[in-house]
Short mmCIF file of C-alpha atoms and ligand atoms in Angstrom, two decimals:
data_model
loop_
_atom_site.label_atom_id
_atom_site.label_comp_id
_atom_site.label_asym_id
_atom_site.label_seq_id
_atom_site.Cartn_x
_atom_site.Cartn_y
_atom_site.Cartn_z
CA HIS H 1 128.84 41.12 40.93
CA GLY H 2 129.66 43.76 43.47
CA LYS H 3 132.24 46.51 43.27
CA ARG H 4 134.12 45.26 40.23
CA GLY H 5 135.83 48.58 39.71
CA SER H 6 137.82 48.36 42.91
CA ASP H 7 138.45 44.61 42.91
CA PRO H 8 141.85 43.59 41.46
CA PHE H 9 140.46 40.18 40.49
CA PHE H 10 137.94 41.62 38.09
CA ASN H 11 140.52 43.94 36.56
CA GLY H 12 143.25 41.30 36.32
CA PRO H 13 144.16 38.76 33.65
CA LEU H 14 142.39 35.87 35.41
CA PHE H 15 139.04 37.54 34.85
CA HIS H 16 139.70 37.93 31.13
CA LEU H 17 140.97 34.36 30.78
CA ARG H 18 137.85 33.07 32.43
CA HIS H 19 135.70 34.99 29.99
CA CYS H 20 137.69 33.93 26.91
CA GLY H 21 136.50 30.39 27.48
CA ASN H 22 132.93 31.49 28.07
CA PRO H 23 131.93 34.20 25.61
CA MET H 24 128.14 33.79 26.06
CA LYS H 25 126.95 36.58 28.36
CA SER H 26 123.74 36.35 30.32
CA ALA H 27 121.02 38.84 31.08
CA VAL H 28 117.88 39.50 33.06
CA ILE H 29 115.12 41.79 31.76
CA LEU H 30 113.04 43.97 34.08
CA ILE H 31 109.55 44.95 32.90
CA SER H 32 106.39 46.55 34.28
CA GLY H 33 103.87 46.13 31.47
CA ARG H 34 103.27 44.87 27.97
CA GLY H 35 106.95 44.19 27.34
CA SER H 36 107.21 44.95 23.63
CA ASN H 37 110.84 46.05 24.07
CA MET H 38 111.53 42.80 25.93
CA GLN H 39 110.08 40.91 22.95
CA ALA H 40 112.23 42.88 20.52
CA LEU H 41 115.34 42.07 22.58
CA VAL H 42 114.59 38.37 22.85
CA GLU H 43 113.52 37.99 19.21
CA ALA H 44 116.64 39.69 17.95
CA LYS H 45 118.64 36.74 19.34
CA PRO H 46 121.67 38.85 20.20
CA GLY H 47 123.68 35.90 21.54
CA LEU H 48 122.74 36.47 25.15
CA GLU H 49 121.43 33.86 27.50
CA TRP H 50 118.15 35.23 28.89
CA ARG H 51 118.10 34.01 32.48
CA ALA H 52 114.84 35.62 33.61
CA VAL H 53 112.21 38.30 33.18
CA ILE H 54 111.27 40.05 36.42
CA SER H 55 108.25 42.33 36.81
CA ASN H 56 107.30 44.67 39.63
CA ARG H 57 103.65 44.33 38.55
CA PRO H 58 102.00 40.94 39.00
CA ASN H 59 99.70 41.43 35.99
CA ALA H 60 102.33 42.64 33.50
CA ALA H 61 101.30 41.19 30.13
CA GLY H 62 104.93 40.62 29.18
CA LEU H 63 105.32 37.88 31.82
CA GLU H 64 103.07 35.50 29.92
CA TRP H 65 104.95 36.08 26.69
CA ALA H 66 108.28 35.39 28.41
CA ALA H 67 106.94 32.18 29.94
CA THR H 68 105.73 30.92 26.56
CA ARG H 69 109.30 31.43 25.33
CA GLY H 70 110.63 29.23 28.12
CA ILE H 71 112.19 32.15 30.00
CA GLU H 72 111.90 32.03 33.78
CA THR H 73 109.69 34.72 35.25
CA ARG H 74 109.54 36.30 38.69
CA ILE H 75 107.34 38.92 40.31
CA VAL H 76 108.72 41.32 42.89
CA ASP H 77 105.65 43.42 43.66
CA HIS H 78 106.73 46.89 44.79
CA LYS H 79 103.41 47.25 46.66
CA ALA H 80 104.49 44.52 49.06
CA TYR H 81 107.43 46.59 50.39
CA PRO H 82 107.30 49.52 52.80
CA SER H 83 110.04 51.56 51.12
CA ARG H 84 112.01 51.96 47.91
CA GLU H 85 115.06 50.53 49.71
CA ALA H 86 113.17 47.44 50.84
CA PHE H 87 111.81 46.85 47.33
CA ASP H 88 115.26 47.31 45.78
CA ALA H 89 116.78 44.85 48.27
CA ALA H 90 114.19 42.23 47.28
CA LEU H 91 114.73 43.00 43.61
CA ALA H 92 118.50 42.66 44.00
CA GLN H 93 118.02 39.31 45.70
CA ALA H 94 115.86 38.09 42.80
CA VAL H 95 118.32 39.41 40.20
CA ASP H 96 121.34 37.91 41.99
CA SER H 97 119.70 34.50 42.11
CA PHE H 98 120.18 34.45 38.30
CA SER H 99 123.75 35.94 38.37
CA PRO H 100 123.35 37.83 35.09
CA ASP H 101 126.10 39.82 33.36
CA TYR H 102 123.59 42.47 32.26
CA LEU H 103 120.28 43.90 33.34
CA PHE H 104 117.98 45.34 30.68
CA LEU H 105 115.24 47.69 31.82
CA ALA H 106 112.43 47.40 29.27
CA GLY H 107 109.49 49.59 30.18
CA PHE H 108 110.42 49.13 33.85
CA MET H 109 108.57 51.94 35.58
CA ARG H 110 110.31 52.15 38.95
CA ILE H 111 113.06 54.54 39.92
CA LEU H 112 115.95 52.47 41.28
CA THR H 113 117.92 53.57 44.32
CA GLU H 114 121.59 54.47 44.09
CA GLY H 115 122.35 51.46 46.29
CA PHE H 116 120.78 49.12 43.71
CA ILE H 117 122.43 50.76 40.72
CA ASP H 118 125.87 50.70 42.38
CA ARG H 119 125.65 46.93 42.74
CA TYR H 120 125.80 46.51 38.95
CA PRO H 121 128.29 49.06 37.61
CA ARG H 122 128.12 49.53 33.82
CA SER H 123 125.80 46.55 33.61
CA ILE H 124 122.32 48.12 33.58
CA LEU H 125 120.85 49.39 30.32
CA ASN H 126 117.63 51.27 29.73
CA ILE H 127 115.53 52.36 26.76
CA HIS H 128 113.96 55.79 27.14
CA PRO H 129 111.36 57.25 24.76
CA SER H 130 113.05 60.59 24.01
CA LEU H 131 116.26 62.01 22.66
CA LEU H 132 118.00 62.39 26.00
CA PRO H 133 118.95 64.69 27.64
CA CYS H 134 115.64 66.19 26.40
CA PHE H 135 112.55 65.01 28.24
CA PRO H 136 113.79 62.72 31.00
CA GLY H 137 111.03 61.23 33.15
CA LEU H 138 107.42 60.54 32.16
CA ASP H 139 105.00 61.75 29.45
CA THR H 140 107.79 62.32 26.96
CA HIS H 141 105.56 62.32 23.84
CA ARG H 142 103.06 64.80 25.24
CA ARG H 143 105.89 67.09 26.36
CA ALA H 144 107.64 66.82 22.99
CA ILE H 145 104.47 67.86 21.14
CA ALA H 146 103.79 70.68 23.60
CA SER H 147 107.32 72.03 23.28
CA GLY H 148 107.15 72.27 19.48
CA VAL H 149 110.31 70.23 18.76
CA LYS H 150 110.48 68.90 15.19
CA LEU H 151 112.59 65.86 16.14
CA HIS H 152 111.90 63.35 18.86
CA GLY H 153 113.10 59.79 19.38
CA ALA H 154 114.50 57.15 21.67
CA THR H 155 117.71 56.56 23.60
CA VAL H 156 119.50 53.47 24.88
CA HIS H 157 121.75 54.39 27.79
CA PHE H 158 123.63 52.98 30.74
CA VAL H 159 121.77 53.48 34.00
CA THR H 160 123.48 55.64 36.60
CA PRO H 161 122.01 57.18 39.75
CA ALA H 162 121.12 60.39 37.85
CA LEU H 163 117.68 59.52 36.43
CA ASP H 164 117.73 59.14 32.62
CA HIS H 165 121.20 60.73 32.39
CA GLY H 166 123.63 57.81 32.06
CA PRO H 167 126.10 57.50 29.15
CA ILE H 168 124.28 57.21 25.82
CA LEU H 169 124.84 54.12 23.66
CA VAL H 170 122.39 54.52 20.75
CA GLN H 171 119.76 57.04 19.67
CA ALA H 172 117.18 57.12 16.89
CA ALA H 173 115.33 60.24 15.79
CA VAL H 174 111.86 60.52 14.26
CA PRO H 175 110.04 63.59 12.93
CA VAL H 176 107.25 65.20 14.91
CA LEU H 177 104.57 65.73 12.24
CA ASP H 178 101.82 68.35 12.09
CA GLY H 179 98.71 66.85 13.64
CA ASP H 180 100.60 64.24 15.64
CA THR H 181 98.84 62.99 18.75
CA GLU H 182 100.59 61.48 21.72
CA ASP H 183 99.61 58.04 20.34
CA SER H 184 100.76 58.58 16.78
CA LEU H 185 104.10 59.93 17.98
CA ALA H 186 104.49 57.16 20.55
CA GLY H 187 103.96 54.56 17.83
CA ARG H 188 106.60 56.12 15.59
CA VAL H 189 109.08 56.23 18.48
CA LEU H 190 108.27 52.68 19.63
CA ALA H 191 109.15 51.26 16.21
CA GLN H 192 112.61 52.82 16.64
CA GLU H 193 112.91 51.55 20.22
CA HIS H 194 112.43 48.02 18.93
CA ARG H 195 115.16 48.60 16.34
CA ILE H 196 117.85 50.23 18.50
CA TYR H 197 117.54 48.33 21.78
CA PRO H 198 118.65 44.97 20.32
C1 LIG Z 201 108.47 52.22 26.07
O1 LIG Z 201 108.14 53.34 25.31
C2 LIG Z 201 109.68 52.49 26.91
O2 LIG Z 201 110.63 53.26 26.27
C3 LIG Z 201 109.07 53.26 28.06
O3 LIG Z 201 107.85 52.63 28.32
C4 LIG Z 201 107.41 51.96 27.14
C5 LIG Z 201 107.29 50.51 27.49
O4 LIG Z 201 106.81 49.74 26.46
N1 LIG Z 201 109.97 53.34 29.18
P1 LIG Z 201 106.99 48.17 26.46
O5 LIG Z 201 106.55 47.65 27.83
O6 LIG Z 201 108.41 47.84 26.18
O7 LIG Z 201 106.07 47.67 25.38
#
């Protein structure tokens, strides 16, 4: 990892040769809670080697599920660090110890610093519960209902320093129905998240 974009090795033929002989890519998943998107990713068996699941919350329910699947788990508790930078440095150290090709954010509820994101160019993906660029940030289902939109959904995108604004890979739309509550809409969107993220 590092600044692949500016390194002639990573752009040269040697890099591609090396990868021809080793097509299996590896990944680490970052979670904060129940981890249903993590489960959807792992269960879809997309031909990735899952090196670890890392949570910033010690009691994230998803950790137990990952462990029962034989995936290594780590906790990097954001509360143990005095600043965002210090937390991100510890997180980067944990991630780098698994040398993954990709990082999947799956319900990971921390804003990452630019310094962290720049370490893994075009390698971090996120699932966001709205049709970006509408409703970046939190409380997307409540805001969708309040705004009166008739379509809502989910987006898989690359992570860049601009929060919830990286290049879009996949989207799925669902209707917002009369009488929808935050919960009913969230459930409809979540079913699509589990479909499009894998
Ligand atoms: C999902 O809706 C995800 O898009 C959002 O938070 C929720 C996490 O759910 N960022 P889970 O932990 O994947 O079950």
